[in-house]
PDB file of C-alpha atoms in Angstrom:
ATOM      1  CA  UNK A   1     -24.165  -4.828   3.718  1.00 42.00           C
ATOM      2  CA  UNK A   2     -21.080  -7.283   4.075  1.00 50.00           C
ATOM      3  CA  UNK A   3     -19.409  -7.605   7.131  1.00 58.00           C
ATOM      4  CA  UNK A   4     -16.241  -6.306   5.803  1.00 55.00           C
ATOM      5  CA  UNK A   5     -12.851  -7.302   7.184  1.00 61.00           C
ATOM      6  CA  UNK A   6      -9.092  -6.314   8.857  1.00 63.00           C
ATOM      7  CA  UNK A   7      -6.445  -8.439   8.856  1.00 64.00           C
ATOM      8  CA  UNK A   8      -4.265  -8.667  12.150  1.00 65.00           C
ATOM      9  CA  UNK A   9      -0.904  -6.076  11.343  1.00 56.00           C
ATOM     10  CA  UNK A  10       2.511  -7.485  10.983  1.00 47.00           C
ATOM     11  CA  UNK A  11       4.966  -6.609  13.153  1.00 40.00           C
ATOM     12  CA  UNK A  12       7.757  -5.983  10.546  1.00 39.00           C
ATOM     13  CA  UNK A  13       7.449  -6.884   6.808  1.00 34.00           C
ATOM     14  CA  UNK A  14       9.695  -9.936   5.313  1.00 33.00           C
ATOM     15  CA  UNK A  15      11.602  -8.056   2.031  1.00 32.00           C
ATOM     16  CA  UNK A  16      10.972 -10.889  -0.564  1.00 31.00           C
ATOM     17  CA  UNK A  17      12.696 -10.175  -4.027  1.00 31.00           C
ATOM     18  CA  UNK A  18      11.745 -10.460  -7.450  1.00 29.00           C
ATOM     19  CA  UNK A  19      12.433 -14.199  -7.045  1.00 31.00           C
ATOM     20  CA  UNK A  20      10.872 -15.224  -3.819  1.00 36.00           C
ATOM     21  CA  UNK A  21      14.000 -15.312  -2.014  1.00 40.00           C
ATOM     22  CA  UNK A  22      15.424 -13.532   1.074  1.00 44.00           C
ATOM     23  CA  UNK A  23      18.434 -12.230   1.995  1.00 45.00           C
ATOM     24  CA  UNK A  24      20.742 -13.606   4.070  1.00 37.00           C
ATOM     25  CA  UNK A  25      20.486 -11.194   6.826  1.00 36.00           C
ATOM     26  CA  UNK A  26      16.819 -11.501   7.039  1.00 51.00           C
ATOM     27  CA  UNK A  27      17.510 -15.162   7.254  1.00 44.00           C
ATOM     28  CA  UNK A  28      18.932 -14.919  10.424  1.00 37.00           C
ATOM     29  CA  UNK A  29      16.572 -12.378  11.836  1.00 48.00           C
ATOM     30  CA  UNK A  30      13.872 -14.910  10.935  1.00 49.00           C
ATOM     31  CA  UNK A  31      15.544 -17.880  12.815  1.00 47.00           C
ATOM     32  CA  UNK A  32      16.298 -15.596  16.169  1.00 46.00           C
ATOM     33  CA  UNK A  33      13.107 -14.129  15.863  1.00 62.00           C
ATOM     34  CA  UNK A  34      12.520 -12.344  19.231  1.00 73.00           C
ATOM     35  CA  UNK A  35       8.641 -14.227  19.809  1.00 75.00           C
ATOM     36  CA  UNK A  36      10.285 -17.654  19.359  1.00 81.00           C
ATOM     37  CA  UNK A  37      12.524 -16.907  22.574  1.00 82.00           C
ATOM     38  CA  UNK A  38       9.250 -14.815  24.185  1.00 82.00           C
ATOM     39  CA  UNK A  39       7.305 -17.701  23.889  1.00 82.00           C
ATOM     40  CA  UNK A  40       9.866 -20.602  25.124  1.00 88.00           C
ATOM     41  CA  UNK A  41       9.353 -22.227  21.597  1.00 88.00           C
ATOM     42  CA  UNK A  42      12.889 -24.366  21.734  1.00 86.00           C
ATOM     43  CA  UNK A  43      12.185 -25.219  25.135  1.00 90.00           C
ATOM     44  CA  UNK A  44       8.577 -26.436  24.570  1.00 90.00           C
ATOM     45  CA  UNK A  45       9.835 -28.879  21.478  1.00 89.00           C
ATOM     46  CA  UNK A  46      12.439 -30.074  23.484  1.00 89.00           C
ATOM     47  CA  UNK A  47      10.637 -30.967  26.597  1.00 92.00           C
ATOM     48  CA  UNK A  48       7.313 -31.643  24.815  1.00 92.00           C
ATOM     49  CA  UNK A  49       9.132 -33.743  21.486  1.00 92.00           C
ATOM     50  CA  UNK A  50       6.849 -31.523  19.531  1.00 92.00           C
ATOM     51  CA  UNK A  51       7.418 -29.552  16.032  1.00 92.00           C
ATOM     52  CA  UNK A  52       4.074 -30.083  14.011  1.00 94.00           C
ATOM     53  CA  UNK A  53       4.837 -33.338  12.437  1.00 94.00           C
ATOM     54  CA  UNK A  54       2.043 -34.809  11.505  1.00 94.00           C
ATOM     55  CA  UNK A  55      -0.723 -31.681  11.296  1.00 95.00           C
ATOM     56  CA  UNK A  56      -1.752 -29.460   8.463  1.00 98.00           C
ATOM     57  CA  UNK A  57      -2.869 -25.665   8.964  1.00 98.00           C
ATOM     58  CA  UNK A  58      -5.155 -23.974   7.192  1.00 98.00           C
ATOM     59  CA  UNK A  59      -4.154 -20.377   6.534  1.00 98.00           C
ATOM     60  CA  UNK A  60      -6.718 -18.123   5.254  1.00 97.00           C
ATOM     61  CA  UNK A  61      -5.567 -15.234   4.334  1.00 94.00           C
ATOM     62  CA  UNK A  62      -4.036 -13.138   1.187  1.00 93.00           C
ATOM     63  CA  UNK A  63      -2.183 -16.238   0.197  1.00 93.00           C
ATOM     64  CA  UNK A  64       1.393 -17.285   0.052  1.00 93.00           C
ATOM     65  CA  UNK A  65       4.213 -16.598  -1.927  1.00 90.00           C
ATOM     66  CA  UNK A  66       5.350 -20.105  -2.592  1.00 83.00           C
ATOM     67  CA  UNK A  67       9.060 -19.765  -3.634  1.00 80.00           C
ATOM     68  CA  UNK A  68       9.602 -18.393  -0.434  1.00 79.00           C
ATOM     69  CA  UNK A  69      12.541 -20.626   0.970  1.00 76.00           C
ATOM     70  CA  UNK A  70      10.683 -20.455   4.111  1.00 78.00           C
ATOM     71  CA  UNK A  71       7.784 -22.987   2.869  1.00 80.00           C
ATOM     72  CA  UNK A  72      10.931 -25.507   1.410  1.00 72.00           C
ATOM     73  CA  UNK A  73      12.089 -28.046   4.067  1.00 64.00           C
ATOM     74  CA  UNK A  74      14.745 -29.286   1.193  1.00 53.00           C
ATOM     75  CA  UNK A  75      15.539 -28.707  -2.583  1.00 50.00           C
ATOM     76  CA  UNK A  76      11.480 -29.895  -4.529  1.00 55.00           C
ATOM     77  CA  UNK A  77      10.050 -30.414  -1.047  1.00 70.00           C
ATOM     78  CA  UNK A  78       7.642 -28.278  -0.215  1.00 83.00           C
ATOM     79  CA  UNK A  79       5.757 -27.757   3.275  1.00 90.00           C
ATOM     80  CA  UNK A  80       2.496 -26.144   1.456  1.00 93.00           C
ATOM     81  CA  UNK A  81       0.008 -29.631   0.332  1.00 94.00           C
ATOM     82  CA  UNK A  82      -2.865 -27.545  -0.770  1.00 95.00           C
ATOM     83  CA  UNK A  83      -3.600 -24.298  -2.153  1.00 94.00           C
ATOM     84  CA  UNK A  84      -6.580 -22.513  -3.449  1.00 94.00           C
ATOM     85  CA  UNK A  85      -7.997 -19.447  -4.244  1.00 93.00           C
ATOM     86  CA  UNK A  86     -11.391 -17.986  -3.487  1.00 92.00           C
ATOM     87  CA  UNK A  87     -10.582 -14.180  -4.727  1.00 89.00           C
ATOM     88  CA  UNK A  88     -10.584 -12.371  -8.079  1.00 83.00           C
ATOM     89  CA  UNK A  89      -7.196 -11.920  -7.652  1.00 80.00           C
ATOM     90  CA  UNK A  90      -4.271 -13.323 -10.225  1.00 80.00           C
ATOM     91  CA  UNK A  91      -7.330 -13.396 -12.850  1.00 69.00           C
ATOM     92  CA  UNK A  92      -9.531 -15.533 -10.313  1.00 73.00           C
ATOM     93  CA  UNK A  93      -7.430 -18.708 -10.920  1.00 77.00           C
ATOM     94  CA  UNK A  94      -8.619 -21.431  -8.327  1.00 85.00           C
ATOM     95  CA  UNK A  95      -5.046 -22.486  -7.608  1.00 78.00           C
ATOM     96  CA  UNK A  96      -3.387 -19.981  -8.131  1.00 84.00           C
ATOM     97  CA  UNK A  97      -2.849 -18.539  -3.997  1.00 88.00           C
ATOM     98  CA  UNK A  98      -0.060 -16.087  -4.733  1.00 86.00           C
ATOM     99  CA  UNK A  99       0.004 -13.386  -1.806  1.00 91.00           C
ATOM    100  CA  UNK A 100       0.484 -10.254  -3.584  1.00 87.00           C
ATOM    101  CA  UNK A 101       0.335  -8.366  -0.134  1.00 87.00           C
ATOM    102  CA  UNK A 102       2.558 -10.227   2.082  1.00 88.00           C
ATOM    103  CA  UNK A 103       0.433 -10.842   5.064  1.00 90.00           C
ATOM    104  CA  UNK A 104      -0.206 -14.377   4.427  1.00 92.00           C
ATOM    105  CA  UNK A 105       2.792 -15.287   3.606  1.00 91.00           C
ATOM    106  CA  UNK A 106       4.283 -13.514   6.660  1.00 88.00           C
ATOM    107  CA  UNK A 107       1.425 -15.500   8.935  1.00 92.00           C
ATOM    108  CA  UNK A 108       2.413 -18.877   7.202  1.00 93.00           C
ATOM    109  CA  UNK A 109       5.601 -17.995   8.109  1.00 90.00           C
ATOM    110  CA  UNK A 110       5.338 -17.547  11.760  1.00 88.00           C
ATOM    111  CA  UNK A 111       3.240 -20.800  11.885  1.00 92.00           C
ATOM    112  CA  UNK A 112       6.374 -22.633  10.143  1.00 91.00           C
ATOM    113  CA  UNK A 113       8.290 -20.814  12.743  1.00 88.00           C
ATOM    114  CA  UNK A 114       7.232 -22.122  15.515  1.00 90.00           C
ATOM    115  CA  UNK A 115       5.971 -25.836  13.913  1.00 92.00           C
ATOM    116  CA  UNK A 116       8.795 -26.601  11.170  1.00 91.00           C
ATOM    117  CA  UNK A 117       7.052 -29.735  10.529  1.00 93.00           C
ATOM    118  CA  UNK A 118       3.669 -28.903  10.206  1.00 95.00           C
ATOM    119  CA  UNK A 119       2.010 -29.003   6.523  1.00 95.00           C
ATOM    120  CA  UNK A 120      -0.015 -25.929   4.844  1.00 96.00           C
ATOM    121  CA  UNK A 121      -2.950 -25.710   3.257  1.00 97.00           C
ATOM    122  CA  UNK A 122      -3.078 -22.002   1.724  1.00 96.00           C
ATOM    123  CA  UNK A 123      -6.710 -20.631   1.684  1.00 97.00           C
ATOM    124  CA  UNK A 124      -6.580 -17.030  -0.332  1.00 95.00           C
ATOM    125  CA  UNK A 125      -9.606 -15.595   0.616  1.00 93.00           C
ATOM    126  CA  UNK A 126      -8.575 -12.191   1.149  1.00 91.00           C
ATOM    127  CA  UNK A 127      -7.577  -9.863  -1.860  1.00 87.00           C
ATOM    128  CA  UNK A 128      -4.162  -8.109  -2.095  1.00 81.00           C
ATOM    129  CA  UNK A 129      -4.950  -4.878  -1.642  1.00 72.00           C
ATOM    130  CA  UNK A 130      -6.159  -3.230  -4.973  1.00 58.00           C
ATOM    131  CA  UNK A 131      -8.732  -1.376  -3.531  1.00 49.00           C
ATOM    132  CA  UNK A 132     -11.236  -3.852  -3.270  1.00 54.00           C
ATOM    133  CA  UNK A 133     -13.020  -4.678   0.793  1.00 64.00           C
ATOM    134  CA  UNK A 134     -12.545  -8.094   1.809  1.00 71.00           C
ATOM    135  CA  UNK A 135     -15.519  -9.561   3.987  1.00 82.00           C
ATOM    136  CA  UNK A 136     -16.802 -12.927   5.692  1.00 90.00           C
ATOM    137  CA  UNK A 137     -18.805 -14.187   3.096  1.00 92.00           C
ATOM    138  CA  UNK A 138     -14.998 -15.292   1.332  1.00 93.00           C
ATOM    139  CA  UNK A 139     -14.224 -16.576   4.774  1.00 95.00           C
ATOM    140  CA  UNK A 140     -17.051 -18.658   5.382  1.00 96.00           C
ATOM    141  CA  UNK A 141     -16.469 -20.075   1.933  1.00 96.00           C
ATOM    142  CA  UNK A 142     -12.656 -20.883   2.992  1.00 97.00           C
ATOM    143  CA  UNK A 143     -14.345 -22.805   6.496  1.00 98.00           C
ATOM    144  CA  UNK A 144     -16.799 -24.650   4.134  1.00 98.00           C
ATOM    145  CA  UNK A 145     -13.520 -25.723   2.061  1.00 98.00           C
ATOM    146  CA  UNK A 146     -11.518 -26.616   5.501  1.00 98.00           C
ATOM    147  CA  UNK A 147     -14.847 -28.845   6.130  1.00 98.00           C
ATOM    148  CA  UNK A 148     -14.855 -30.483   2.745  1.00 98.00           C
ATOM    149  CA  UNK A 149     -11.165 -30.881   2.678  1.00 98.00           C
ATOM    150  CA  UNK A 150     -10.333 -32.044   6.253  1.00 98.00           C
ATOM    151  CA  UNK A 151      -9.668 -35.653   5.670  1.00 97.00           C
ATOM    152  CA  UNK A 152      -7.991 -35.557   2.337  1.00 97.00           C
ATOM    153  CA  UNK A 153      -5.401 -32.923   3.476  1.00 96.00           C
ATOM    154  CA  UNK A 154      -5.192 -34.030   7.800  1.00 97.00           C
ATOM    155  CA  UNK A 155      -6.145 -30.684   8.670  1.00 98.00           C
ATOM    156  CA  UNK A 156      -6.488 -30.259  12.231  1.00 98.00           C
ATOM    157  CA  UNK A 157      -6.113 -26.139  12.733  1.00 98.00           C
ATOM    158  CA  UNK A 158      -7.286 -23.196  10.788  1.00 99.00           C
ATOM    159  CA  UNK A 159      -5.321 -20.000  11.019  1.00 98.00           C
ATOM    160  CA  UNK A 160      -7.241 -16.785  11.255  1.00 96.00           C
ATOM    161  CA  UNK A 161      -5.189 -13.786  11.260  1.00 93.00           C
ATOM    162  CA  UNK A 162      -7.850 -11.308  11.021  1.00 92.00           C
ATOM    163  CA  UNK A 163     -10.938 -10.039  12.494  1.00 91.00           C
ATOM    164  CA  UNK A 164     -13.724  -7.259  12.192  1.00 88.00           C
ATOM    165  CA  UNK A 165     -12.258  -4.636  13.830  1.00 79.00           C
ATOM    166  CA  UNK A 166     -14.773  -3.756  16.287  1.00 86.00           C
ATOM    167  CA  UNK A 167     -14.306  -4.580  20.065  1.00 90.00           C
ATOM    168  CA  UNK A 168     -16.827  -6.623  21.231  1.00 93.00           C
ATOM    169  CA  UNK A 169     -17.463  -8.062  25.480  1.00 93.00           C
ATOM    170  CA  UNK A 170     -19.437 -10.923  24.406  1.00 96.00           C
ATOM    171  CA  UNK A 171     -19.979 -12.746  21.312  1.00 96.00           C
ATOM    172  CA  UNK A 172     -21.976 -10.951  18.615  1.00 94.00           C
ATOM    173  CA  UNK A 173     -25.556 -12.165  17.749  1.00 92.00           C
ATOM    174  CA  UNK A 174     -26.600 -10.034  14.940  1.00 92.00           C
ATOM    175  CA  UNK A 175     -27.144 -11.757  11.737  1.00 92.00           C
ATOM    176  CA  UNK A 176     -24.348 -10.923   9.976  1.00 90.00           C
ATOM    177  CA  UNK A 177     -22.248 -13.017  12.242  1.00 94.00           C
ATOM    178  CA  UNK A 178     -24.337 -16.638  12.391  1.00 95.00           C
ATOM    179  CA  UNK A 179     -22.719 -17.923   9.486  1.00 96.00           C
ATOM    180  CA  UNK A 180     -19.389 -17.611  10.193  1.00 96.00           C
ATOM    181  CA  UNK A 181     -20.200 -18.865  13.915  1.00 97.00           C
ATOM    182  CA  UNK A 182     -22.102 -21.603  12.997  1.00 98.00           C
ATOM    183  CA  UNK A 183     -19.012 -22.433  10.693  1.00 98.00           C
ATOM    184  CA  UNK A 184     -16.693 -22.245  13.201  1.00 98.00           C
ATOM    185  CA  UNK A 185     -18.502 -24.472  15.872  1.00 98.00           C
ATOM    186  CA  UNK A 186     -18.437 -27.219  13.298  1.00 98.00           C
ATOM    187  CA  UNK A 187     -14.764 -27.369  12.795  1.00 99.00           C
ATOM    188  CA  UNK A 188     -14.772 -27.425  16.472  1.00 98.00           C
ATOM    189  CA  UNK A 189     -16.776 -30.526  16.614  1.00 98.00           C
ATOM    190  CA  UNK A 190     -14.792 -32.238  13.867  1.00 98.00           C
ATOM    191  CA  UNK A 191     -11.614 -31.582  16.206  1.00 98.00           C
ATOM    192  CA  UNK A 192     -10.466 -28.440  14.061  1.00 98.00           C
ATOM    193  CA  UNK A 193      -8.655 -25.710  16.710  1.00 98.00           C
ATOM    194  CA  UNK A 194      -9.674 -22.380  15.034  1.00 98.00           C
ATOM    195  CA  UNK A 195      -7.518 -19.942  15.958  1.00 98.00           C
ATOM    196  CA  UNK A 196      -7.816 -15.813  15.711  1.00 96.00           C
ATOM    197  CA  UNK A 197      -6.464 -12.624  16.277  1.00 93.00           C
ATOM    198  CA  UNK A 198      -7.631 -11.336  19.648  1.00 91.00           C
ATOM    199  CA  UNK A 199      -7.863  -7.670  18.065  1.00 85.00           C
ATOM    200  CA  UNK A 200      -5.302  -4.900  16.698  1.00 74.00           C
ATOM    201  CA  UNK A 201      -5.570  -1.641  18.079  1.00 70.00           C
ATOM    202  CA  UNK A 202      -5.510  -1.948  22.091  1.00 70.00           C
ATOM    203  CA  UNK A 203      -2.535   0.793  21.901  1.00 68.00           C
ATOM    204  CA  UNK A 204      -5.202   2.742  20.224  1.00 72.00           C
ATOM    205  CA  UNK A 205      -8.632   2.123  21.351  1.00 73.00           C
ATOM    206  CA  UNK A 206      -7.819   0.711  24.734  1.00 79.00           C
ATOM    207  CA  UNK A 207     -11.587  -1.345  25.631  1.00 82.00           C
ATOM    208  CA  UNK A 208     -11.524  -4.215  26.574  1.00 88.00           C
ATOM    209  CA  UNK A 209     -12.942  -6.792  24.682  1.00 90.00           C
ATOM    210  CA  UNK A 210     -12.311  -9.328  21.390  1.00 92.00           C
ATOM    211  CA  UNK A 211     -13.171  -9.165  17.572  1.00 92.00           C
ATOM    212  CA  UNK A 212     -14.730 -11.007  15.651  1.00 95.00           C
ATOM    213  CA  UNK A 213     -14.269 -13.947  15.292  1.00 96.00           C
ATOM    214  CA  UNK A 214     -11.984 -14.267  18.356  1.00 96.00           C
ATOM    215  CA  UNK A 215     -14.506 -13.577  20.580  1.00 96.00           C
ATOM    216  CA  UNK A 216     -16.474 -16.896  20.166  1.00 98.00           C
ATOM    217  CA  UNK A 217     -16.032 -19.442  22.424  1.00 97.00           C
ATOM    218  CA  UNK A 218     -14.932 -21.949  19.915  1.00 98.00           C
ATOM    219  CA  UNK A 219     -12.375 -20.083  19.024  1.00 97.00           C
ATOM    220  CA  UNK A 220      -8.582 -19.525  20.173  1.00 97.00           C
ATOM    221  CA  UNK A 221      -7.907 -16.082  20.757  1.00 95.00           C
ATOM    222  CA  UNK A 222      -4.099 -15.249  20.136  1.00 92.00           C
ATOM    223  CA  UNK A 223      -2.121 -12.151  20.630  1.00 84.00           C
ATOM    224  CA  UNK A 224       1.198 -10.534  19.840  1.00 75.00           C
ATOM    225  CA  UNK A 225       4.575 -10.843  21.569  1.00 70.00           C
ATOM    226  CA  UNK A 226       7.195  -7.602  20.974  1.00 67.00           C
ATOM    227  CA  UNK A 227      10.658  -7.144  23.229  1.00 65.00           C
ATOM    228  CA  UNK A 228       9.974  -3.567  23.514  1.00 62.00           C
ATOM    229  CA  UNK A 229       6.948  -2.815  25.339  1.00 56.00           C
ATOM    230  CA  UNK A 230       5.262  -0.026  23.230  1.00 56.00           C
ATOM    231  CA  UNK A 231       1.581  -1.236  22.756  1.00 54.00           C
ATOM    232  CA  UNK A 232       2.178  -1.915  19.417  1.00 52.00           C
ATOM    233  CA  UNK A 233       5.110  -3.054  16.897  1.00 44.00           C
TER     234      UNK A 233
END
């Protein structure tokens, strides 16, 4: 059986019209977004001279809605160098990485966020939510693509906003799981910072521990940040 899938929750959707576009209140909420203050963001490009000039990130995840002004630094200029897509989704077109869910788009978001002048490349390797399970075996065909791709596109981080949804205190060795580690330790040693979501349900389920594949020790395990101290957005 696949090892199936969950993506990391969003704390509050972006509202995206018909046309890609969104409104001018959410605008603003985007660009005083409470984790940018949380995490000292302006400060650290000030006193650092850092805002991801010169790297590309690989999301992979449910896509990206392109049009988004978000992914536009000016008018035919777009942040977003590379997209594919490794689902049946939008009739199984290769390029064709539209996000008919939202999540990836929201994590590409974030990552343009904090780095305004980092580059994309869009990996969709998780469907949009029609019912059918997404699983590692898409993923590890995303990593094999970051591999491939590295060079031509400058990638030097992989965005993984999802995990397995089990908690675990050390890293998995079953078999299910070699692939995708194995994987993973190789864009480590070609100086590719994997990043994941530590988990999702703490407020819920309150073990300790990681998922999958956050839990590996080459790979960055990343939280949340919320102003109002619930447990969970």
């Amino acid at each position: 059986m696949p090892l199936m899938i969950r993506i990391a929750k969003r704390p509050r959707p972006i509202p995206i019209d018909a046309n890609g576009d969104e409104s001018a209140a959410e605008t603003a909420r985007l660009r005083d977004a409470e984790a940018l203050a949380l995490l000292n963001v302006l400060s650290a490009r000030g006193k650092f001279i850092v805002n991801g000039e010169g790297i590309t990130v690989a999301v992979v995840d449910t896509g990206v809605r392109h049009s988004h002004s978000l992914f536009h630094r000016c008018i035919g200029k777009s942040n977003i160098v590379a997209s594919i897509n490794l689902t049946e989704d939008n009739f199984g077109v290769c390029y064709d990485a539209w996000d008919g869910a939202g999540h990836g788009t929201h994590v590409a978001g974030i990552v343009l966020q904090v780095a305004p002048a980092a580059k994309l490349a869009i990996v969709k390797a998780l469907p949009s939510g029609d019912g059918t399970e997404p699983h590692f075996e898409l993923i590890d065909r995303s990593l094999r693509w970051v591999l491939h791709h590295q060079r031509e596109y400058h990638i030097s981080v992989v965005c993984l906003s999802l995990g397995d949804d089990q908690v675990h205190r050390a890293p998995p060795t079953a078999d299910e799981y070699n692939t995708t580690a194995t994987l993973i330790a190789q864009l480590t040693a070609n100086d590719i910072a994997v990043v994941a979501a530590a988990g999702n349900h703490y407020a819920k389920n309150p073990t300790l521990g990681m998922c999958f594949p956050a839990i590996l020790p080459d790979c960055i395990s990343v939280g949340a940040v919320y102003d109002h101290d619930s447990g969970e957005p």
